[in-house]
Amino acid sequence: MLSESAKTEIKTLMTKYPDSRSAIMPALHLAQREIGWLPDEAIQDVADLLGLSKTEVNSVATFYTMYAREKPGAHTIFFCADLPCALRGAEDMLEHIEHKLGCKAGQTSADGKITLREAECLGGCNHAPVMLIDGVEHQQDLTIEKIDEILERLKA
Amino acid sequence: MPKVTIDAKTVEVPNGTLVVEAAKKAGVEIPVFCYHPKLASVGMCRMCLVEVGTPRRGKDGQIEMDANGNPAIAWMPKLQTACTTVISDGMAVRTDSAQVADARRSVVEFLLTSHPLDCPICDKGGECPLQNLTMAYGPGKSRFPVESKFHNEKRVPLGDLIMLDRERCIQCSRCIRFQDELADDHVLGFQARGRGIEIVSLSTPEFDSKFSGNTIDICPVGALTSRDFRLSARVWEVHDYPSVCAHCSVGCNLLICERDHQIKRIVPRENEAVNAIWICDKGRFAHHFTTAPDRLTTPLVRKNGSLQPASWDDALDAIVAKFAEIKKQSGASALAGLGGDRTANEDLYLFQKLFRQVLGSNNLEHRVGWSASNVGVDLVRMYGAGADTNLGALDKSVTALVIGADPEEEQPVIRLRLTRSVRNFGLNLIVANGRVTKLASHAKQSIVYRYGAESAFLLGMIRTILDEGLENKEFIGARVNNLDAVRKSIEPFTVEHCAELCDVKPEKIRDAARLIAQSPSFLILYGREAMAAQQHDPAITSSIETLLLITGHVGRVNNGLIALYPHNNSTGAMDFGLLPTHSAGRVKSDVKGLSAREMLSGKARALYVMACDPAADGNFTKPDLLVVQDLFLTETAKLADVVLPAQSFAERDGTLTNTERRVQLFRAAIKPIGESKPDWWIVAEIAKRLGATWHYRNSAEIMDEIAATVPLYAGVTYAALSDNVMMPRPPYGQGNPSDEPTEIAMGELENVSSGKQWLSVAESDASAKFELFWNEPRGEGREAKNELVLAVARSLYDRGTLVGKTKIVQPRVPAPYVEINSQDAEQIGVGDGARVRVSFDSRVIELNARVDGHVPPGTVLVPNNLDGTAALPMGAWVKIEKV
């Protein structure tokens, strides 16, 4: 499943820790970057490389929300559901997004374009409400208009 | 030792003790869910919260006193978990305060937020810590509305043997930790987190572990239940009978839980010296043979060519008449007895007594089938490991060499206990074999030698010790003779030469030898693969002896030899002289009897076969009279003139001697099947009809006679063997089960054991002198041929008579396979899972190839107890082709 270059990279990662199994999290990130998510075969590959069981790797991959064990849409939105964002209207905005995408938080829109997920604090409370797109793009001081713009862009 | 005060009771406990354990010593119960004395503490469930304080010290560093002159206690501001807090001198603990009671109420209330409270239909009900602790410490009712309960899946098969109820799980992780820490099969894990957290297994097959059943016992709720026992009885309705496992030679202590004359389930019985609180899945689930529909229920006598039901009198009279006739015609030497090493000591003792004293024949054997390689009769008698050696508690002062053994498949619980010793106590483990076994992953030194060159490896270590002057000179000077001759003989065997012979790096041999010689204690555990080699290479015997003697590692606890035999009473079979060379008590016979091979090739005119099936291995010539006594109509029984129905271990009393020479008692739990009789009764009836004046009313009387006549068993009585037999609850109908501890086995009895070990000569006679011997190692020309050497292994789950009767474990029996090294596989042109044809001598078998790195190049391994793989010759040259 994983490419040879990814496997080589994981092997290098393993040398950076006193106990090579500690490389499990960066290895999973690497796998997810390459495949887009973490199917069973990727879990198996990482387990084989690190000398762990598939069950152990799965435990880590399912504990952290930023690993995807189910195939996501082309883009993934993490929308903050914590208190400061809620105080600034995030609850209504989330409902708006759900309505727009036609799916609930935790699901993927029917066209397969966008996966919507709730997140705990994304660390931008002074610019609440906030959301994170594809793990790299922070959007803050959100308004309904701003959200519509973003969704249009992602759907294009 | 530090003193700790718990609820005003002061106890002394060793440094490093956890508060929860100190409290047990003080007689104070601290409730727990996630904590387990055999597992590492995690502090996950919070049930054990207590108040903890330490003595208050002034600025001068002195302990301050209160008004009463007692040390003033500085209480910690918050409650602490008793399962992770280590005691210190002067520590005070309060478990009876309102604060603690409130904490416990809250924890229980939270644990029950989504618990289904379905105790009336839960297997765990009646022996459930969650039920018991909720009654004792819970709030009585919940503030959470019923509608807010999470509903999760209630019947999730976790493999073939275990059912998971996700609603009942409290996420204590005992099962996961047991699998990780002791079973060493990392096949259980959490998935997700928070309220969505659940136990999953992603292995193939699911929950792939030989020890999975233990998670049922240690689960503190009804989340993990047995698919075999599930919903078939309430635990307070079953009668518990103490028993001993009928499968391998570990001799795990069991409880048979019986109801309506059926075995409802088997659970471990605590015995720290044997199995602690664990058993393997074979011992737990493969008991259905006892009540299989095809059990023999009446004697059968051959009439007009076919076996017909007969009365006991007719069957026994027919045997006796024919025995007498053959003896008259051909003499006693034409009579032979083949007794299986699955029967009890009492049966074996009477069996040999019948032949030796009543019939006057020394033709006795037990070494057929899987037991064919049972050797070490004298080695074990001389150097058997010191009494009370506990393989589960060997610390860093001990080095153990496990050679030619695969305990994971053959003695699973010994593998489990050695793992615990390595992980928890620092045992120095050396694993040497012709392949990589599961145990090797825990070894400090893992050595893979060339099969057939075991003795060269041992000689290399002996040579290192002698060369470097590491031998125990004091011990040798006082008690060992003949070292000079050995020094001379070993001269050509330099470490380098030995290393070349056995294909191990010289430094590895030296490292192992140094570790052994410098260790205060040293144990050798040698297994069937080494024994099979030993039959052709006497140098293995003399090398083991030499290694133990020159280092002086004999006659003490944690020192000496443990021979890992295949069956539950292999040791008993040797103790009672089911051997042509030794009589009862392992005393050398003057007259050598027939070997098993000779008996089976027709040299005996009358053959009495008790509890073994030699015809199944082929090469069987039917003698004039063939009597078979067994549970089933075996291959041998089908050829017999008379077949006698015997009772299984569940129907009768008896004793078994395990591979560590521990004699243990098992009790009848169910009614006899049909007209079957205990083996000892049948043997005694035959003896009586031959004129002997035997009057045994029960098996206890036979043991009394054994104790009086066989010195190894002096002092062994049923009463002595019943000491410390741990029963988890009062007998049915006596007392209210809820008043008593009802959990199956909690591992609270670190220092309690039952059973009685007989002592080796080295231990019982402190002035015994020992003679060293020299045997030339078997020189074998190994020219590079296009052939591979065959190693014969064993699979825990087999196609044998006993396992075959339990449906639930059948998916665990592997399809016949051959393990091949990846280099060899590439040469042959096959990959993992391919079909291959294995040919040797005149036989050809087809198997699945496994290419998983467990065997070195040049070796292939086939388990010999699967479909069509019986009676493989260890060490044969084989050819492998792609199908």
Short mmCIF file of N, CA and C in Angstrom, two decimals, chain B residues 398-517:
data_model
loop_
_atom_site.label_atom_id
_atom_site.label_comp_id
_atom_site.label_asym_id
_atom_site.label_seq_id
_atom_site.Cartn_x
_atom_site.Cartn_y
_atom_site.Cartn_z
N VAL B 398 18.77 -15.58 38.57
CA VAL B 398 18.60 -16.88 37.91
C VAL B 398 18.84 -16.72 36.40
N THR B 399 19.55 -17.70 35.84
CA THR B 399 19.64 -17.82 34.40
C THR B 399 18.95 -19.10 34.01
N ALA B 400 18.10 -19.04 33.01
CA ALA B 400 17.42 -20.25 32.53
C ALA B 400 17.77 -20.47 31.07
N LEU B 401 18.20 -21.69 30.76
CA LEU B 401 18.49 -22.06 29.38
C LEU B 401 17.35 -22.97 28.90
N VAL B 402 16.60 -22.49 27.94
CA VAL B 402 15.52 -23.30 27.37
C VAL B 402 16.03 -23.83 26.05
N ILE B 403 16.24 -25.14 25.98
CA ILE B 403 16.90 -25.70 24.80
C ILE B 403 16.00 -26.75 24.13
N GLY B 404 15.89 -26.60 22.82
CA GLY B 404 15.13 -27.57 22.03
C GLY B 404 13.69 -27.70 22.45
N ALA B 405 13.07 -26.59 22.83
CA ALA B 405 11.70 -26.64 23.30
C ALA B 405 10.88 -25.55 22.64
N ASP B 406 9.59 -25.76 22.56
CA ASP B 406 8.68 -24.72 22.07
C ASP B 406 7.49 -24.65 23.01
N PRO B 407 7.71 -24.10 24.20
CA PRO B 407 6.63 -24.12 25.20
C PRO B 407 5.35 -23.43 24.76
N GLU B 408 5.45 -22.46 23.86
CA GLU B 408 4.22 -21.80 23.39
C GLU B 408 3.23 -22.83 22.83
N GLU B 409 3.73 -23.81 22.11
CA GLU B 409 2.84 -24.82 21.53
C GLU B 409 2.68 -26.04 22.42
N GLU B 410 3.70 -26.35 23.22
CA GLU B 410 3.67 -27.62 23.93
C GLU B 410 3.34 -27.49 25.42
N GLN B 411 3.78 -26.42 26.07
CA GLN B 411 3.46 -26.19 27.48
C GLN B 411 3.13 -24.70 27.63
N PRO B 412 1.99 -24.27 27.09
CA PRO B 412 1.74 -22.82 26.97
C PRO B 412 1.88 -22.04 28.27
N VAL B 413 1.40 -22.60 29.36
CA VAL B 413 1.42 -21.82 30.60
C VAL B 413 2.86 -21.66 31.12
N ILE B 414 3.74 -22.58 30.79
CA ILE B 414 5.15 -22.38 31.17
C ILE B 414 5.73 -21.20 30.38
N ARG B 415 5.34 -21.08 29.13
CA ARG B 415 5.79 -19.90 28.35
C ARG B 415 5.28 -18.61 29.01
N LEU B 416 4.03 -18.65 29.43
CA LEU B 416 3.44 -17.48 30.08
C LEU B 416 4.20 -17.12 31.36
N ARG B 417 4.54 -18.14 32.15
CA ARG B 417 5.20 -17.88 33.42
C ARG B 417 6.62 -17.38 33.21
N LEU B 418 7.30 -17.95 32.21
CA LEU B 418 8.66 -17.46 31.94
C LEU B 418 8.62 -16.02 31.47
N THR B 419 7.62 -15.68 30.67
CA THR B 419 7.46 -14.29 30.23
C THR B 419 7.33 -13.37 31.43
N ARG B 420 6.52 -13.78 32.40
CA ARG B 420 6.33 -12.95 33.59
C ARG B 420 7.64 -12.80 34.36
N SER B 421 8.39 -13.90 34.46
CA SER B 421 9.67 -13.83 35.17
C SER B 421 10.62 -12.84 34.50
N VAL B 422 10.65 -12.88 33.17
CA VAL B 422 11.55 -11.98 32.45
C VAL B 422 11.10 -10.54 32.63
N ARG B 423 9.81 -10.29 32.40
CA ARG B 423 9.31 -8.92 32.40
C ARG B 423 9.26 -8.31 33.80
N ASN B 424 8.81 -9.09 34.77
CA ASN B 424 8.57 -8.51 36.10
C ASN B 424 9.74 -8.68 37.06
N PHE B 425 10.53 -9.74 36.87
CA PHE B 425 11.54 -10.03 37.89
C PHE B 425 12.96 -10.07 37.35
N GLY B 426 13.12 -9.95 36.04
CA GLY B 426 14.48 -9.83 35.49
C GLY B 426 15.21 -11.13 35.26
N LEU B 427 14.47 -12.25 35.11
CA LEU B 427 15.12 -13.53 34.79
C LEU B 427 16.01 -13.38 33.56
N ASN B 428 17.21 -13.96 33.62
CA ASN B 428 18.09 -14.01 32.44
C ASN B 428 17.72 -15.25 31.64
N LEU B 429 17.13 -15.02 30.49
CA LEU B 429 16.65 -16.15 29.71
C LEU B 429 17.51 -16.35 28.48
N ILE B 430 17.96 -17.60 28.31
CA ILE B 430 18.67 -17.97 27.08
C ILE B 430 17.79 -18.98 26.36
N VAL B 431 17.43 -18.71 25.13
CA VAL B 431 16.61 -19.64 24.37
C VAL B 431 17.44 -20.18 23.22
N ALA B 432 17.61 -21.48 23.16
CA ALA B 432 18.38 -22.09 22.09
C ALA B 432 17.54 -23.16 21.42
N ASN B 433 17.46 -23.09 20.11
CA ASN B 433 16.73 -24.09 19.36
C ASN B 433 17.19 -24.02 17.91
N GLY B 434 16.70 -24.95 17.11
CA GLY B 434 17.06 -24.94 15.70
C GLY B 434 16.22 -23.95 14.90
N ARG B 435 15.36 -23.22 15.59
CA ARG B 435 14.48 -22.25 14.92
C ARG B 435 14.10 -21.18 15.94
N VAL B 436 13.40 -20.17 15.49
CA VAL B 436 12.99 -19.10 16.39
C VAL B 436 11.60 -19.41 16.92
N THR B 437 11.48 -19.54 18.22
CA THR B 437 10.17 -19.79 18.81
C THR B 437 9.67 -18.50 19.45
N LYS B 438 8.41 -18.51 19.83
CA LYS B 438 7.82 -17.30 20.42
C LYS B 438 8.57 -16.87 21.68
N LEU B 439 8.97 -17.85 22.49
CA LEU B 439 9.67 -17.53 23.73
C LEU B 439 10.94 -16.73 23.47
N ALA B 440 11.57 -16.97 22.30
CA ALA B 440 12.86 -16.33 22.01
C ALA B 440 12.76 -14.81 22.02
N SER B 441 11.56 -14.26 21.79
CA SER B 441 11.47 -12.81 21.76
C SER B 441 11.71 -12.19 23.13
N HIS B 442 11.61 -12.98 24.19
CA HIS B 442 11.87 -12.45 25.54
C HIS B 442 13.30 -12.74 26.00
N ALA B 443 14.05 -13.45 25.18
CA ALA B 443 15.33 -13.94 25.66
C ALA B 443 16.39 -12.85 25.68
N LYS B 444 17.25 -12.92 26.69
CA LYS B 444 18.41 -12.05 26.73
C LYS B 444 19.35 -12.49 25.61
N GLN B 445 19.45 -13.81 25.46
CA GLN B 445 20.24 -14.34 24.35
C GLN B 445 19.41 -15.37 23.61
N SER B 446 19.23 -15.14 22.32
CA SER B 446 18.50 -16.10 21.51
C SER B 446 19.48 -16.76 20.56
N ILE B 447 19.55 -18.08 20.62
CA ILE B 447 20.55 -18.80 19.83
C ILE B 447 19.84 -19.77 18.91
N VAL B 448 20.19 -19.70 17.63
CA VAL B 448 19.63 -20.67 16.68
C VAL B 448 20.79 -21.54 16.20
N TYR B 449 20.75 -22.80 16.62
CA TYR B 449 21.82 -23.73 16.21
C TYR B 449 21.30 -24.58 15.07
N ARG B 450 22.22 -25.37 14.52
CA ARG B 450 21.82 -26.28 13.46
C ARG B 450 21.21 -27.51 14.12
N TYR B 451 20.00 -27.88 13.68
CA TYR B 451 19.38 -29.09 14.23
C TYR B 451 20.35 -30.26 14.11
N GLY B 452 20.45 -31.06 15.14
CA GLY B 452 21.36 -32.20 15.11
C GLY B 452 22.70 -31.88 15.73
N ALA B 453 22.96 -30.57 15.98
CA ALA B 453 24.26 -30.20 16.56
C ALA B 453 24.06 -29.60 17.95
N GLU B 454 22.99 -30.03 18.64
CA GLU B 454 22.73 -29.52 19.98
C GLU B 454 23.92 -29.75 20.91
N SER B 455 24.50 -30.96 20.79
CA SER B 455 25.59 -31.29 21.72
C SER B 455 26.81 -30.41 21.48
N ALA B 456 27.04 -30.03 20.23
CA ALA B 456 28.19 -29.16 19.94
C ALA B 456 28.02 -27.81 20.62
N PHE B 457 26.80 -27.30 20.61
CA PHE B 457 26.52 -26.04 21.28
C PHE B 457 26.78 -26.17 22.79
N LEU B 458 26.30 -27.26 23.38
CA LEU B 458 26.50 -27.46 24.82
C LEU B 458 27.99 -27.63 25.13
N LEU B 459 28.67 -28.40 24.27
CA LEU B 459 30.11 -28.62 24.51
C LEU B 459 30.88 -27.31 24.40
N GLY B 460 30.47 -26.46 23.49
CA GLY B 460 31.13 -25.16 23.34
C GLY B 460 31.03 -24.36 24.62
N MET B 461 29.87 -24.43 25.28
CA MET B 461 29.70 -23.69 26.54
C MET B 461 30.55 -24.32 27.65
N ILE B 462 30.56 -25.66 27.68
CA ILE B 462 31.37 -26.34 28.70
C ILE B 462 32.85 -25.97 28.52
N ARG B 463 33.26 -25.97 27.24
CA ARG B 463 34.65 -25.66 26.94
C ARG B 463 34.99 -24.23 27.39
N THR B 464 34.08 -23.30 27.13
CA THR B 464 34.31 -21.91 27.55
C THR B 464 34.51 -21.84 29.06
N ILE B 465 33.62 -22.51 29.79
CA ILE B 465 33.69 -22.46 31.25
C ILE B 465 35.01 -23.02 31.75
N LEU B 466 35.43 -24.15 31.15
CA LEU B 466 36.69 -24.77 31.59
C LEU B 466 37.89 -23.92 31.17
N ASP B 467 37.85 -23.39 29.94
CA ASP B 467 38.97 -22.58 29.46
C ASP B 467 39.17 -21.33 30.31
N GLU B 468 38.03 -20.72 30.70
CA GLU B 468 38.12 -19.44 31.41
C GLU B 468 38.12 -19.62 32.92
N GLY B 469 38.20 -20.86 33.37
CA GLY B 469 38.27 -21.13 34.81
C GLY B 469 37.03 -20.70 35.56
N LEU B 470 35.87 -20.77 34.91
CA LEU B 470 34.64 -20.31 35.54
C LEU B 470 33.92 -21.44 36.29
N GLU B 471 34.51 -22.64 36.28
CA GLU B 471 33.81 -23.75 36.94
C GLU B 471 33.77 -23.55 38.45
N ASN B 472 32.82 -24.19 39.09
CA ASN B 472 32.64 -24.09 40.54
C ASN B 472 33.61 -25.07 41.21
N LYS B 473 34.81 -24.58 41.52
CA LYS B 473 35.88 -25.49 41.96
C LYS B 473 35.54 -26.14 43.29
N GLU B 474 34.89 -25.37 44.15
CA GLU B 474 34.56 -25.89 45.47
C GLU B 474 33.62 -27.10 45.36
N PHE B 475 32.57 -26.92 44.54
CA PHE B 475 31.59 -27.99 44.36
C PHE B 475 32.22 -29.19 43.69
N ILE B 476 33.03 -28.93 42.67
CA ILE B 476 33.66 -30.03 41.94
C ILE B 476 34.59 -30.79 42.87
N GLY B 477 35.38 -30.05 43.64
CA GLY B 477 36.33 -30.68 44.55
C GLY B 477 35.64 -31.60 45.53
N ALA B 478 34.46 -31.16 46.03
CA ALA B 478 33.79 -31.95 47.06
C ALA B 478 32.96 -33.08 46.49
N ARG B 479 32.38 -32.88 45.30
CA ARG B 479 31.33 -33.84 44.91
C ARG B 479 31.41 -34.39 43.50
N VAL B 480 32.33 -33.91 42.67
CA VAL B 480 32.31 -34.35 41.28
C VAL B 480 33.60 -35.09 40.94
N ASN B 481 33.45 -36.27 40.37
CA ASN B 481 34.60 -37.05 39.95
C ASN B 481 34.76 -37.01 38.45
N ASN B 482 35.97 -37.28 38.02
CA ASN B 482 36.19 -37.56 36.60
C ASN B 482 36.31 -36.33 35.71
N LEU B 483 36.50 -35.13 36.32
CA LEU B 483 36.59 -33.93 35.48
C LEU B 483 37.84 -33.98 34.60
N ASP B 484 38.91 -34.54 35.13
CA ASP B 484 40.14 -34.54 34.34
C ASP B 484 39.98 -35.32 33.04
N ALA B 485 39.28 -36.44 33.14
CA ALA B 485 39.06 -37.24 31.93
C ALA B 485 38.24 -36.45 30.91
N VAL B 486 37.24 -35.70 31.43
CA VAL B 486 36.41 -34.90 30.52
C VAL B 486 37.26 -33.81 29.88
N ARG B 487 38.11 -33.18 30.70
CA ARG B 487 39.01 -32.15 30.15
C ARG B 487 39.82 -32.69 28.99
N LYS B 488 40.29 -33.92 29.15
CA LYS B 488 41.12 -34.52 28.13
C LYS B 488 40.31 -34.82 26.86
N SER B 489 39.12 -35.36 27.09
CA SER B 489 38.29 -35.73 25.93
C SER B 489 37.82 -34.51 25.15
N ILE B 490 37.62 -33.43 25.87
CA ILE B 490 37.05 -32.25 25.21
C ILE B 490 38.13 -31.46 24.46
N GLU B 491 39.38 -31.88 24.64
CA GLU B 491 40.53 -31.17 24.05
C GLU B 491 40.32 -30.77 22.58
N PRO B 492 39.88 -31.71 21.70
CA PRO B 492 39.73 -31.31 20.29
C PRO B 492 38.57 -30.35 20.05
N PHE B 493 37.68 -30.25 21.03
CA PHE B 493 36.48 -29.43 20.82
C PHE B 493 36.67 -28.01 21.33
N THR B 494 37.43 -27.23 20.57
CA THR B 494 37.59 -25.82 20.93
C THR B 494 36.25 -25.12 20.69
N VAL B 495 36.12 -23.94 21.29
CA VAL B 495 34.87 -23.21 21.11
C VAL B 495 34.65 -22.94 19.62
N GLU B 496 35.74 -22.60 18.92
CA GLU B 496 35.60 -22.30 17.49
C GLU B 496 35.12 -23.53 16.72
N HIS B 497 35.67 -24.70 17.09
CA HIS B 497 35.28 -25.93 16.40
C HIS B 497 33.79 -26.22 16.67
N CYS B 498 33.41 -26.11 17.94
CA CYS B 498 32.00 -26.34 18.29
C CYS B 498 31.11 -25.36 17.54
N ALA B 499 31.57 -24.11 17.48
CA ALA B 499 30.77 -23.07 16.83
C ALA B 499 30.53 -23.43 15.37
N GLU B 500 31.58 -23.99 14.77
CA GLU B 500 31.44 -24.37 13.37
C GLU B 500 30.45 -25.53 13.22
N LEU B 501 30.56 -26.49 14.15
CA LEU B 501 29.67 -27.65 14.08
C LEU B 501 28.21 -27.25 14.22
N CYS B 502 27.94 -26.31 15.14
CA CYS B 502 26.53 -26.00 15.39
C CYS B 502 26.08 -24.72 14.71
N ASP B 503 27.01 -24.09 13.99
CA ASP B 503 26.63 -22.92 13.20
C ASP B 503 26.15 -21.75 14.05
N VAL B 504 26.83 -21.56 15.20
CA VAL B 504 26.53 -20.41 16.06
C VAL B 504 27.84 -19.65 16.22
N LYS B 505 27.77 -18.32 16.29
CA LYS B 505 29.02 -17.55 16.43
C LYS B 505 29.69 -17.87 17.75
N PRO B 506 31.03 -18.04 17.74
CA PRO B 506 31.74 -18.41 18.98
C PRO B 506 31.45 -17.44 20.13
N GLU B 507 31.31 -16.17 19.80
CA GLU B 507 31.09 -15.20 20.88
C GLU B 507 29.74 -15.42 21.57
N LYS B 508 28.76 -15.85 20.78
CA LYS B 508 27.44 -16.10 21.37
C LYS B 508 27.51 -17.29 22.34
N ILE B 509 28.28 -18.29 21.95
CA ILE B 509 28.44 -19.45 22.83
C ILE B 509 29.14 -19.01 24.12
N ARG B 510 30.19 -18.20 23.97
CA ARG B 510 30.95 -17.75 25.15
C ARG B 510 30.07 -16.89 26.06
N ASP B 511 29.31 -15.97 25.45
CA ASP B 511 28.45 -15.09 26.27
C ASP B 511 27.46 -15.92 27.09
N ALA B 512 26.86 -16.90 26.42
CA ALA B 512 25.88 -17.73 27.12
C ALA B 512 26.55 -18.49 28.26
N ALA B 513 27.74 -19.04 27.99
CA ALA B 513 28.45 -19.82 29.00
C ALA B 513 28.82 -18.96 30.21
N ARG B 514 29.26 -17.74 29.94
CA ARG B 514 29.65 -16.85 31.04
C ARG B 514 28.44 -16.49 31.88
N LEU B 515 27.35 -16.21 31.21
CA LEU B 515 26.13 -15.86 31.94
C LEU B 515 25.72 -17.01 32.87
N ILE B 516 25.81 -18.23 32.33
CA ILE B 516 25.41 -19.40 33.12
C ILE B 516 26.35 -19.60 34.30
N ALA B 517 27.65 -19.53 34.04
CA ALA B 517 28.62 -19.84 35.09
C ALA B 517 28.61 -18.78 36.18
#
